Amino acid sequence: RSGACLALLQQHACDMHALALSHDGTRLAAVGKDHRARQMLALWDISAADAPVPAVELVDAKVTLHHVRRLAFVPPAGGSAEEPQLASCGFESVRFWRVKRGKLHCCGLPLQHHEGEMLLDLAFDPPPASPDEEAAAPDRPPVRMLVSSSGGKLFQVDPLARRLEYVFALHDGPIDALALGRGFAVTGGADGKLCAWRLDFGACWLEREMEGP
């Protein structure tokens, strides 16, 4: 690796604040503002970015009125060869994005009386580390998605069915950071607490008070 620049992506005019790379490394998504200060999501095909003659292709760019704070690719289910699906969260908004016929399309997740929340961060179950691990757990749920909120809540979502499953009240203030591992989740809140949870979220099994938020 030489560290040389392979491509310069200039679809946005300013304020690029969210990036996501697909699990297979072939797609890059970014959210920023266009030259008219409108929020825009852009998606590139970067599968040939490290070829002898680098090439990056813009798949689509879409102006959206739905606020986007965080962006991530949904892990593929069962080795699916479909175009990678994106998930985003923001003010009163959890949305799923997919390319159909060369264009970005999105649909929203009903928040079921939780309007007014800023959705701050999102995380997914890590994919199986190997085919052997996947075969050893045939009844494993395909994908779990967690979304944290400004009200101290954690939303558990089925991203394949695009359905809100559970809402857990975990912190006394915004949950700014979220990570999901194999069998546990970690949340970091503006209340100064860093907490590790089993995935039923019945009780925090490890908690640390931090000096700052």
mmCIF file with all atom_site columns, C-alpha atoms in Angstrom:
data_model
loop_
_atom_site.group_PDB
_atom_site.id
_atom_site.type_symbol
_atom_site.label_atom_id
_atom_site.label_alt_id
_atom_site.label_comp_id
_atom_site.label_asym_id
_atom_site.label_entity_id
_atom_site.label_seq_id
_atom_site.pdbx_PDB_ins_code
_atom_site.Cartn_x
_atom_site.Cartn_y
_atom_site.Cartn_z
_atom_site.occupancy
_atom_site.B_iso_or_equiv
_atom_site.pdbx_formal_charge
_atom_site.auth_seq_id
_atom_site.auth_comp_id
_atom_site.auth_asym_id
_atom_site.auth_atom_id
_atom_site.pdbx_PDB_model_num
ATOM 1   C CA . ARG A 1 1   ? 0.000   0.000   0.000   1.00 0.00 ? 1   ARG A CA 1
ATOM 2   C CA . SER A 1 2   ? 1.503   3.297   -1.124  1.00 0.00 ? 2   SER A CA 1
ATOM 3   C CA . GLY A 1 3   ? -0.931  5.643   0.593   1.00 0.00 ? 3   GLY A CA 1
ATOM 4   C CA . ALA A 1 4   ? -1.570  7.353   -2.737  1.00 0.00 ? 4   ALA A CA 1
ATOM 5   C CA . CYS A 1 5   ? -4.987  8.895   -3.425  1.00 0.00 ? 5   CYS A CA 1
ATOM 6   C CA . LEU A 1 6   ? -7.025  6.553   -5.663  1.00 0.00 ? 6   LEU A CA 1
ATOM 7   C CA . ALA A 1 7   ? -9.989  8.851   -6.326  1.00 0.00 ? 7   ALA A CA 1
ATOM 8   C CA . LEU A 1 8   ? -11.412 12.229  -5.338  1.00 0.00 ? 8   LEU A CA 1
ATOM 9   C CA . LEU A 1 9   ? -15.174 12.135  -4.815  1.00 0.00 ? 9   LEU A CA 1
ATOM 10  C CA . GLN A 1 10  ? -16.670 15.592  -5.250  1.00 0.00 ? 10  GLN A CA 1
ATOM 11  C CA . GLN A 1 11  ? -20.402 14.982  -5.330  1.00 0.00 ? 11  GLN A CA 1
ATOM 12  C CA . HIS A 1 12  ? -20.993 17.039  -2.174  1.00 0.00 ? 12  HIS A CA 1
ATOM 13  C CA . ALA A 1 13  ? -20.303 20.758  -1.857  1.00 0.00 ? 13  ALA A CA 1
ATOM 14  C CA . CYS A 1 14  ? -19.811 20.787  1.937   1.00 0.00 ? 14  CYS A CA 1
ATOM 15  C CA . ASP A 1 15  ? -20.681 19.288  5.336   1.00 0.00 ? 15  ASP A CA 1
ATOM 16  C CA . MET A 1 16  ? -19.922 15.638  4.589   1.00 0.00 ? 16  MET A CA 1
ATOM 17  C CA . HIS A 1 17  ? -20.660 14.125  8.010   1.00 0.00 ? 17  HIS A CA 1
ATOM 18  C CA . ALA A 1 18  ? -21.513 10.435  7.562   1.00 0.00 ? 18  ALA A CA 1
ATOM 19  C CA . LEU A 1 19  ? -19.670 7.690   5.667   1.00 0.00 ? 19  LEU A CA 1
ATOM 20  C CA . ALA A 1 20  ? -20.339 3.977   5.292   1.00 0.00 ? 20  ALA A CA 1
ATOM 21  C CA . LEU A 1 21  ? -18.434 1.200   3.525   1.00 0.00 ? 21  LEU A CA 1
ATOM 22  C CA . SER A 1 22  ? -20.204 -2.001  2.482   1.00 0.00 ? 22  SER A CA 1
ATOM 23  C CA . HIS A 1 23  ? -19.071 -5.275  4.032   1.00 0.00 ? 23  HIS A CA 1
ATOM 24  C CA . ASP A 1 24  ? -17.613 -6.525  0.747   1.00 0.00 ? 24  ASP A CA 1
ATOM 25  C CA . GLY A 1 25  ? -15.773 -3.250  0.145   1.00 0.00 ? 25  GLY A CA 1
ATOM 26  C CA . THR A 1 26  ? -17.473 -2.513  -3.191  1.00 0.00 ? 26  THR A CA 1
ATOM 27  C CA . ARG A 1 27  ? -19.797 0.347   -2.191  1.00 0.00 ? 27  ARG A CA 1
ATOM 28  C CA . LEU A 1 28  ? -19.194 3.643   -0.416  1.00 0.00 ? 28  LEU A CA 1
ATOM 29  C CA . ALA A 1 29  ? -22.012 5.902   0.793   1.00 0.00 ? 29  ALA A CA 1
ATOM 30  C CA . ALA A 1 30  ? -21.792 9.443   2.148   1.00 0.00 ? 30  ALA A CA 1
ATOM 31  C CA . VAL A 1 31  ? -24.140 12.151  3.391   1.00 0.00 ? 31  VAL A CA 1
ATOM 32  C CA . GLY A 1 32  ? -23.411 15.859  3.007   1.00 0.00 ? 32  GLY A CA 1
ATOM 33  C CA . LYS A 1 33  ? -24.857 18.956  1.379   1.00 0.00 ? 33  LYS A CA 1
ATOM 34  C CA . ASP A 1 34  ? -25.083 19.907  -2.277  1.00 0.00 ? 34  ASP A CA 1
ATOM 35  C CA . HIS A 1 35  ? -24.342 23.355  -3.748  1.00 0.00 ? 35  HIS A CA 1
ATOM 36  C CA . ARG A 1 36  ? -27.833 24.519  -2.678  1.00 0.00 ? 36  ARG A CA 1
ATOM 37  C CA . ALA A 1 37  ? -27.228 23.423  0.950   1.00 0.00 ? 37  ALA A CA 1
ATOM 38  C CA . ARG A 1 38  ? -29.654 20.514  0.611   1.00 0.00 ? 38  ARG A CA 1
ATOM 39  C CA . GLN A 1 39  ? -28.892 17.249  2.378   1.00 0.00 ? 39  GLN A CA 1
ATOM 40  C CA . MET A 1 40  ? -27.812 14.607  -0.124  1.00 0.00 ? 40  MET A CA 1
ATOM 41  C CA . LEU A 1 41  ? -26.974 10.908  0.058   1.00 0.00 ? 41  LEU A CA 1
ATOM 42  C CA . ALA A 1 42  ? -24.533 9.640   -2.567  1.00 0.00 ? 42  ALA A CA 1
ATOM 43  C CA . LEU A 1 43  ? -23.533 6.062   -3.364  1.00 0.00 ? 43  LEU A CA 1
ATOM 44  C CA . TRP A 1 44  ? -20.454 5.001   -5.347  1.00 0.00 ? 44  TRP A CA 1
ATOM 45  C CA . ASP A 1 45  ? -19.253 1.721   -6.813  1.00 0.00 ? 45  ASP A CA 1
ATOM 46  C CA . ILE A 1 46  ? -15.616 1.512   -5.676  1.00 0.00 ? 46  ILE A CA 1
ATOM 47  C CA . SER A 1 47  ? -14.989 -2.117  -6.673  1.00 0.00 ? 47  SER A CA 1
ATOM 48  C CA . ALA A 1 48  ? -12.342 -0.999  -9.204  1.00 0.00 ? 48  ALA A CA 1
ATOM 49  C CA . ALA A 1 49  ? -10.790 1.746   -7.054  1.00 0.00 ? 49  ALA A CA 1
ATOM 50  C CA . ASP A 1 50  ? -7.566  -0.230  -6.576  1.00 0.00 ? 50  ASP A CA 1
ATOM 51  C CA . ALA A 1 51  ? -7.355  -1.588  -10.140 1.00 0.00 ? 51  ALA A CA 1
ATOM 52  C CA . PRO A 1 52  ? -4.250  -0.788  -12.227 1.00 0.00 ? 52  PRO A CA 1
ATOM 53  C CA . VAL A 1 53  ? -6.352  1.996   -13.750 1.00 0.00 ? 53  VAL A CA 1
ATOM 54  C CA . PRO A 1 54  ? -8.491  3.135   -10.786 1.00 0.00 ? 54  PRO A CA 1
ATOM 55  C CA . ALA A 1 55  ? -12.173 3.749   -11.526 1.00 0.00 ? 55  ALA A CA 1
ATOM 56  C CA . VAL A 1 56  ? -14.969 4.940   -9.236  1.00 0.00 ? 56  VAL A CA 1
ATOM 57  C CA . GLU A 1 57  ? -18.532 5.157   -10.534 1.00 0.00 ? 57  GLU A CA 1
ATOM 58  C CA . LEU A 1 58  ? -21.340 7.221   -9.003  1.00 0.00 ? 58  LEU A CA 1
ATOM 59  C CA . VAL A 1 59  ? -24.325 4.872   -8.669  1.00 0.00 ? 59  VAL A CA 1
ATOM 60  C CA . ASP A 1 60  ? -26.795 7.585   -7.630  1.00 0.00 ? 60  ASP A CA 1
ATOM 61  C CA . ALA A 1 61  ? -27.131 10.749  -5.551  1.00 0.00 ? 61  ALA A CA 1
ATOM 62  C CA . LYS A 1 62  ? -30.418 11.655  -3.902  1.00 0.00 ? 62  LYS A CA 1
ATOM 63  C CA . VAL A 1 63  ? -31.513 14.826  -2.114  1.00 0.00 ? 63  VAL A CA 1
ATOM 64  C CA . THR A 1 64  ? -33.516 13.907  0.993   1.00 0.00 ? 64  THR A CA 1
ATOM 65  C CA . LEU A 1 65  ? -35.553 15.935  3.448   1.00 0.00 ? 65  LEU A CA 1
ATOM 66  C CA . HIS A 1 66  ? -35.191 13.206  6.089   1.00 0.00 ? 66  HIS A CA 1
ATOM 67  C CA . HIS A 1 67  ? -32.432 14.103  8.533   1.00 0.00 ? 67  HIS A CA 1
ATOM 68  C CA . VAL A 1 68  ? -29.467 11.698  8.482   1.00 0.00 ? 68  VAL A CA 1
ATOM 69  C CA . ARG A 1 69  ? -27.003 11.636  11.380  1.00 0.00 ? 69  ARG A CA 1
ATOM 70  C CA . ARG A 1 70  ? -25.557 8.115   11.031  1.00 0.00 ? 70  ARG A CA 1
ATOM 71  C CA . LEU A 1 71  ? -25.336 5.741   8.089   1.00 0.00 ? 71  LEU A CA 1
ATOM 72  C CA . ALA A 1 72  ? -24.398 2.048   7.840   1.00 0.00 ? 72  ALA A CA 1
ATOM 73  C CA . PHE A 1 73  ? -24.751 -0.901  5.487   1.00 0.00 ? 73  PHE A CA 1
ATOM 74  C CA . VAL A 1 74  ? -27.000 -3.734  6.647   1.00 0.00 ? 74  VAL A CA 1
ATOM 75  C CA . PRO A 1 75  ? -24.972 -6.967  6.902   1.00 0.00 ? 75  PRO A CA 1
ATOM 76  C CA . PRO A 1 76  ? -25.961 -9.380  4.122   1.00 0.00 ? 76  PRO A CA 1
ATOM 77  C CA . ALA A 1 77  ? -28.231 -12.256 5.131   1.00 0.00 ? 77  ALA A CA 1
ATOM 78  C CA . GLY A 1 78  ? -27.248 -15.792 4.168   1.00 0.00 ? 78  GLY A CA 1
ATOM 79  C CA . GLY A 1 79  ? -24.737 -14.799 1.511   1.00 0.00 ? 79  GLY A CA 1
ATOM 80  C CA . SER A 1 80  ? -27.293 -12.753 -0.428  1.00 0.00 ? 80  SER A CA 1
ATOM 81  C CA . ALA A 1 81  ? -26.027 -11.405 -3.748  1.00 0.00 ? 81  ALA A CA 1
ATOM 82  C CA . GLU A 1 82  ? -28.516 -8.521  -3.772  1.00 0.00 ? 82  GLU A CA 1
ATOM 83  C CA . GLU A 1 83  ? -27.394 -4.893  -3.927  1.00 0.00 ? 83  GLU A CA 1
ATOM 84  C CA . PRO A 1 84  ? -26.295 -3.887  -0.397  1.00 0.00 ? 84  PRO A CA 1
ATOM 85  C CA . GLN A 1 85  ? -28.967 -2.184  1.702   1.00 0.00 ? 85  GLN A CA 1
ATOM 86  C CA . LEU A 1 86  ? -28.266 0.973   3.723   1.00 0.00 ? 86  LEU A CA 1
ATOM 87  C CA . ALA A 1 87  ? -29.785 2.088   7.003   1.00 0.00 ? 87  ALA A CA 1
ATOM 88  C CA . SER A 1 88  ? -29.774 5.640   8.364   1.00 0.00 ? 88  SER A CA 1
ATOM 89  C CA . CYS A 1 89  ? -30.956 7.379   11.509  1.00 0.00 ? 89  CYS A CA 1
ATOM 90  C CA . GLY A 1 90  ? -31.564 11.002  12.410  1.00 0.00 ? 90  GLY A CA 1
ATOM 91  C CA . PHE A 1 91  ? -34.252 13.282  13.827  1.00 0.00 ? 91  PHE A CA 1
ATOM 92  C CA . GLU A 1 92  ? -37.514 11.296  14.064  1.00 0.00 ? 92  GLU A CA 1
ATOM 93  C CA . SER A 1 93  ? -36.155 9.060   11.323  1.00 0.00 ? 93  SER A CA 1
ATOM 94  C CA . VAL A 1 94  ? -34.960 5.508   10.764  1.00 0.00 ? 94  VAL A CA 1
ATOM 95  C CA . ARG A 1 95  ? -34.834 4.739   7.063   1.00 0.00 ? 95  ARG A CA 1
ATOM 96  C CA . PHE A 1 96  ? -33.700 1.955   4.748   1.00 0.00 ? 96  PHE A CA 1
ATOM 97  C CA . TRP A 1 97  ? -32.162 2.613   1.333   1.00 0.00 ? 97  TRP A CA 1
ATOM 98  C CA . ARG A 1 98  ? -31.781 0.301   -1.646  1.00 0.00 ? 98  ARG A CA 1
ATOM 99  C CA . VAL A 1 99  ? -30.823 0.717   -5.292  1.00 0.00 ? 99  VAL A CA 1
ATOM 100 C CA . LYS A 1 100 ? -33.540 -0.284  -7.755  1.00 0.00 ? 100 LYS A CA 1
ATOM 101 C CA . ARG A 1 101 ? -33.038 0.135   -11.492 1.00 0.00 ? 101 ARG A CA 1
ATOM 102 C CA . GLY A 1 102 ? -30.025 2.351   -10.853 1.00 0.00 ? 102 GLY A CA 1
ATOM 103 C CA . LYS A 1 103 ? -31.779 4.756   -8.451  1.00 0.00 ? 103 LYS A CA 1
ATOM 104 C CA . LEU A 1 104 ? -31.746 5.108   -4.659  1.00 0.00 ? 104 LEU A CA 1
ATOM 105 C CA . HIS A 1 105 ? -35.118 4.454   -3.041  1.00 0.00 ? 105 HIS A CA 1
ATOM 106 C CA . CYS A 1 106 ? -35.942 4.611   0.646   1.00 0.00 ? 106 CYS A CA 1
ATOM 107 C CA . CYS A 1 107 ? -38.687 3.657   3.065   1.00 0.00 ? 107 CYS A CA 1
ATOM 108 C CA . GLY A 1 108 ? -39.201 4.758   6.657   1.00 0.00 ? 108 GLY A CA 1
ATOM 109 C CA . LEU A 1 109 ? -39.679 2.780   9.846   1.00 0.00 ? 109 LEU A CA 1
ATOM 110 C CA . PRO A 1 110 ? -42.774 3.771   11.885  1.00 0.00 ? 110 PRO A CA 1
ATOM 111 C CA . LEU A 1 111 ? -41.563 4.812   15.343  1.00 0.00 ? 111 LEU A CA 1
ATOM 112 C CA . GLN A 1 112 ? -44.870 4.039   17.087  1.00 0.00 ? 112 GLN A CA 1
ATOM 113 C CA . HIS A 1 113 ? -45.455 7.121   19.274  1.00 0.00 ? 113 HIS A CA 1
ATOM 114 C CA . HIS A 1 114 ? -41.758 7.906   19.769  1.00 0.00 ? 114 HIS A CA 1
ATOM 115 C CA . GLU A 1 115 ? -41.803 11.082  17.687  1.00 0.00 ? 115 GLU A CA 1
ATOM 116 C CA . GLY A 1 116 ? -39.591 13.931  18.811  1.00 0.00 ? 116 GLY A CA 1
ATOM 117 C CA . GLU A 1 117 ? -36.557 11.673  19.348  1.00 0.00 ? 117 GLU A CA 1
ATOM 118 C CA . MET A 1 118 ? -33.180 12.302  17.767  1.00 0.00 ? 118 MET A CA 1
ATOM 119 C CA . LEU A 1 119 ? -31.823 8.910   16.734  1.00 0.00 ? 119 LEU A CA 1
ATOM 120 C CA . LEU A 1 120 ? -28.100 9.165   17.431  1.00 0.00 ? 120 LEU A CA 1
ATOM 121 C CA . ASP A 1 121 ? -26.292 5.957   16.531  1.00 0.00 ? 121 ASP A CA 1
ATOM 122 C CA . LEU A 1 122 ? -26.932 2.509   15.082  1.00 0.00 ? 122 LEU A CA 1
ATOM 123 C CA . ALA A 1 123 ? -25.296 -0.907  15.149  1.00 0.00 ? 123 ALA A CA 1
ATOM 124 C CA . PHE A 1 124 ? -25.857 -4.401  13.763  1.00 0.00 ? 124 PHE A CA 1
ATOM 125 C CA . ASP A 1 125 ? -25.111 -7.953  14.832  1.00 0.00 ? 125 ASP A CA 1
ATOM 126 C CA . PRO A 1 126 ? -21.648 -8.844  13.534  1.00 0.00 ? 126 PRO A CA 1
ATOM 127 C CA . PRO A 1 127 ? -21.835 -11.332 10.646  1.00 0.00 ? 127 PRO A CA 1
ATOM 128 C CA . PRO A 1 128 ? -20.552 -14.892 11.242  1.00 0.00 ? 128 PRO A CA 1
ATOM 129 C CA . ALA A 1 129 ? -16.766 -14.992 11.285  1.00 0.00 ? 129 ALA A CA 1
ATOM 130 C CA . SER A 1 130 ? -16.701 -18.068 9.035   1.00 0.00 ? 130 SER A CA 1
ATOM 131 C CA . PRO A 1 131 ? -19.023 -20.453 7.131   1.00 0.00 ? 131 PRO A CA 1
ATOM 132 C CA . ASP A 1 132 ? -18.449 -23.000 9.920   1.00 0.00 ? 132 ASP A CA 1
ATOM 133 C CA . GLU A 1 133 ? -19.775 -20.560 12.517  1.00 0.00 ? 133 GLU A CA 1
ATOM 134 C CA . GLU A 1 134 ? -22.821 -19.831 10.366  1.00 0.00 ? 134 GLU A CA 1
ATOM 135 C CA . ALA A 1 135 ? -23.523 -23.558 9.905   1.00 0.00 ? 135 ALA A CA 1
ATOM 136 C CA . ALA A 1 136 ? -23.181 -24.175 13.658  1.00 0.00 ? 136 ALA A CA 1
ATOM 137 C CA . ALA A 1 137 ? -26.074 -21.782 14.412  1.00 0.00 ? 137 ALA A CA 1
ATOM 138 C CA . PRO A 1 138 ? -28.773 -22.469 11.789  1.00 0.00 ? 138 PRO A CA 1
ATOM 139 C CA . ASP A 1 139 ? -31.495 -20.886 13.958  1.00 0.00 ? 139 ASP A CA 1
ATOM 140 C CA . ARG A 1 140 ? -29.521 -17.691 14.516  1.00 0.00 ? 140 ARG A CA 1
ATOM 141 C CA . PRO A 1 141 ? -31.651 -14.584 13.809  1.00 0.00 ? 141 PRO A CA 1
ATOM 142 C CA . PRO A 1 142 ? -30.487 -13.152 10.450  1.00 0.00 ? 142 PRO A CA 1
ATOM 143 C CA . VAL A 1 143 ? -29.685 -9.608  11.603  1.00 0.00 ? 143 VAL A CA 1
ATOM 144 C CA . ARG A 1 144 ? -30.464 -7.488  14.657  1.00 0.00 ? 144 ARG A CA 1
ATOM 145 C CA . MET A 1 145 ? -30.288 -3.698  14.437  1.00 0.00 ? 145 MET A CA 1
ATOM 146 C CA . LEU A 1 146 ? -30.066 -1.380  17.443  1.00 0.00 ? 146 LEU A CA 1
ATOM 147 C CA . VAL A 1 147 ? -30.665 2.377   17.323  1.00 0.00 ? 147 VAL A CA 1
ATOM 148 C CA . SER A 1 148 ? -29.961 4.741   20.226  1.00 0.00 ? 148 SER A CA 1
ATOM 149 C CA . SER A 1 149 ? -31.908 7.900   20.979  1.00 0.00 ? 149 SER A CA 1
ATOM 150 C CA . SER A 1 150 ? -31.677 11.304  22.639  1.00 0.00 ? 150 SER A CA 1
ATOM 151 C CA . GLY A 1 151 ? -34.232 10.161  25.222  1.00 0.00 ? 151 GLY A CA 1
ATOM 152 C CA . GLY A 1 152 ? -32.016 7.383   26.600  1.00 0.00 ? 152 GLY A CA 1
ATOM 153 C CA . LYS A 1 153 ? -33.906 4.665   24.734  1.00 0.00 ? 153 LYS A CA 1
ATOM 154 C CA . LEU A 1 154 ? -32.632 1.804   22.617  1.00 0.00 ? 154 LEU A CA 1
ATOM 155 C CA . PHE A 1 155 ? -34.764 0.651   19.698  1.00 0.00 ? 155 PHE A CA 1
ATOM 156 C CA . GLN A 1 156 ? -34.401 -2.962  18.524  1.00 0.00 ? 156 GLN A CA 1
ATOM 157 C CA . VAL A 1 157 ? -35.300 -3.327  14.845  1.00 0.00 ? 157 VAL A CA 1
ATOM 158 C CA . ASP A 1 158 ? -35.601 -6.208  12.407  1.00 0.00 ? 158 ASP A CA 1
ATOM 159 C CA . PRO A 1 159 ? -33.986 -4.562  9.340   1.00 0.00 ? 159 PRO A CA 1
ATOM 160 C CA . LEU A 1 160 ? -35.061 -7.299  6.931   1.00 0.00 ? 160 LEU A CA 1
ATOM 161 C CA . ALA A 1 161 ? -38.755 -7.072  7.879   1.00 0.00 ? 161 ALA A CA 1
ATOM 162 C CA . ARG A 1 162 ? -38.280 -3.332  8.597   1.00 0.00 ? 162 ARG A CA 1
ATOM 163 C CA . ARG A 1 163 ? -40.164 -3.681  11.856  1.00 0.00 ? 163 ARG A CA 1
ATOM 164 C CA . LEU A 1 164 ? -39.692 -2.121  15.307  1.00 0.00 ? 164 LEU A CA 1
ATOM 165 C CA . GLU A 1 165 ? -39.550 -5.012  17.779  1.00 0.00 ? 165 GLU A CA 1
ATOM 166 C CA . TYR A 1 166 ? -38.699 -3.600  21.218  1.00 0.00 ? 166 TYR A CA 1
ATOM 167 C CA . VAL A 1 167 ? -37.905 -0.309  22.965  1.00 0.00 ? 167 VAL A CA 1
ATOM 168 C CA . PHE A 1 168 ? -35.660 -0.345  26.053  1.00 0.00 ? 168 PHE A CA 1
ATOM 169 C CA . ALA A 1 169 ? -35.208 2.607   28.442  1.00 0.00 ? 169 ALA A CA 1
ATOM 170 C CA . LEU A 1 170 ? -31.533 2.344   29.462  1.00 0.00 ? 170 LEU A CA 1
ATOM 171 C CA . HIS A 1 171 ? -29.997 5.761   30.250  1.00 0.00 ? 171 HIS A CA 1
ATOM 172 C CA . ASP A 1 172 ? -31.106 8.993   31.924  1.00 0.00 ? 172 ASP A CA 1
ATOM 173 C CA . GLY A 1 173 ? -29.979 11.042  28.916  1.00 0.00 ? 173 GLY A CA 1
ATOM 174 C CA . PRO A 1 174 ? -28.929 10.687  25.292  1.00 0.00 ? 174 PRO A CA 1
ATOM 175 C CA . ILE A 1 175 ? -27.136 7.472   24.257  1.00 0.00 ? 175 ILE A CA 1
ATOM 176 C CA . ASP A 1 176 ? -24.379 8.943   22.130  1.00 0.00 ? 176 ASP A CA 1
ATOM 177 C CA . ALA A 1 177 ? -22.415 5.779   21.325  1.00 0.00 ? 177 ALA A CA 1
ATOM 178 C CA . LEU A 1 178 ? -23.467 2.202   20.652  1.00 0.00 ? 178 LEU A CA 1
ATOM 179 C CA . ALA A 1 179 ? -21.656 -1.048  19.810  1.00 0.00 ? 179 ALA A CA 1
ATOM 180 C CA . LEU A 1 180 ? -23.036 -4.544  19.296  1.00 0.00 ? 180 LEU A CA 1
ATOM 181 C CA . GLY A 1 181 ? -20.902 -7.645  19.746  1.00 0.00 ? 181 GLY A CA 1
ATOM 182 C CA . ARG A 1 182 ? -21.475 -11.395 19.924  1.00 0.00 ? 182 ARG A CA 1
ATOM 183 C CA . GLY A 1 183 ? -23.937 -11.776 22.779  1.00 0.00 ? 183 GLY A CA 1
ATOM 184 C CA . PHE A 1 184 ? -23.631 -8.300  24.277  1.00 0.00 ? 184 PHE A CA 1
ATOM 185 C CA . ALA A 1 185 ? -24.101 -4.589  23.572  1.00 0.00 ? 185 ALA A CA 1
ATOM 186 C CA . VAL A 1 186 ? -22.275 -1.534  24.924  1.00 0.00 ? 186 VAL A CA 1
ATOM 187 C CA . THR A 1 187 ? -23.849 1.909   25.334  1.00 0.00 ? 187 THR A CA 1
ATOM 188 C CA . GLY A 1 188 ? -22.233 5.215   26.216  1.00 0.00 ? 188 GLY A CA 1
ATOM 189 C CA . GLY A 1 189 ? -24.463 8.015   27.448  1.00 0.00 ? 189 GLY A CA 1
ATOM 190 C CA . ALA A 1 190 ? -24.386 11.729  28.143  1.00 0.00 ? 190 ALA A CA 1
ATOM 191 C CA . ASP A 1 191 ? -25.136 10.750  31.768  1.00 0.00 ? 191 ASP A CA 1
ATOM 192 C CA . GLY A 1 192 ? -21.464 9.724   31.968  1.00 0.00 ? 192 GLY A CA 1
ATOM 193 C CA . LYS A 1 193 ? -22.158 5.983   32.101  1.00 0.00 ? 193 LYS A CA 1
ATOM 194 C CA . LEU A 1 194 ? -20.574 3.290   29.954  1.00 0.00 ? 194 LEU A CA 1
ATOM 195 C CA . CYS A 1 195 ? -22.685 0.135   30.219  1.00 0.00 ? 195 CYS A CA 1
ATOM 196 C CA . ALA A 1 196 ? -22.419 -3.426  28.902  1.00 0.00 ? 196 ALA A CA 1
ATOM 197 C CA . TRP A 1 197 ? -25.658 -5.368  28.483  1.00 0.00 ? 197 TRP A CA 1
ATOM 198 C CA . ARG A 1 198 ? -26.755 -8.881  27.692  1.00 0.00 ? 198 ARG A CA 1
ATOM 199 C CA . LEU A 1 199 ? -29.043 -8.787  24.699  1.00 0.00 ? 199 LEU A CA 1
ATOM 200 C CA . ASP A 1 200 ? -32.270 -9.146  26.679  1.00 0.00 ? 200 ASP A CA 1
ATOM 201 C CA . PHE A 1 201 ? -31.342 -5.763  28.269  1.00 0.00 ? 201 PHE A CA 1
ATOM 202 C CA . GLY A 1 202 ? -32.825 -6.939  31.559  1.00 0.00 ? 202 GLY A CA 1
ATOM 203 C CA . ALA A 1 203 ? -29.927 -5.626  33.615  1.00 0.00 ? 203 ALA A CA 1
ATOM 204 C CA . CYS A 1 204 ? -26.587 -3.946  33.073  1.00 0.00 ? 204 CYS A CA 1
ATOM 205 C CA . TRP A 1 205 ? -23.829 -6.456  33.956  1.00 0.00 ? 205 TRP A CA 1
ATOM 206 C CA . LEU A 1 206 ? -20.963 -3.957  33.733  1.00 0.00 ? 206 LEU A CA 1
ATOM 207 C CA . GLU A 1 207 ? -21.130 -0.222  34.384  1.00 0.00 ? 207 GLU A CA 1
ATOM 208 C CA . ARG A 1 208 ? -18.476 2.448   34.619  1.00 0.00 ? 208 ARG A CA 1
ATOM 209 C CA . GLU A 1 209 ? -18.834 6.129   35.510  1.00 0.00 ? 209 GLU A CA 1
ATOM 210 C CA . MET A 1 210 ? -16.832 8.299   33.120  1.00 0.00 ? 210 MET A CA 1
ATOM 211 C CA . GLU A 1 211 ? -15.386 11.706  34.003  1.00 0.00 ? 211 GLU A CA 1
ATOM 212 C CA . GLY A 1 212 ? -17.063 13.335  30.972  1.00 0.00 ? 212 GLY A CA 1
ATOM 213 C CA . PRO A 1 213 ? -19.965 12.576  28.640  1.00 0.00 ? 213 PRO A CA 1
#
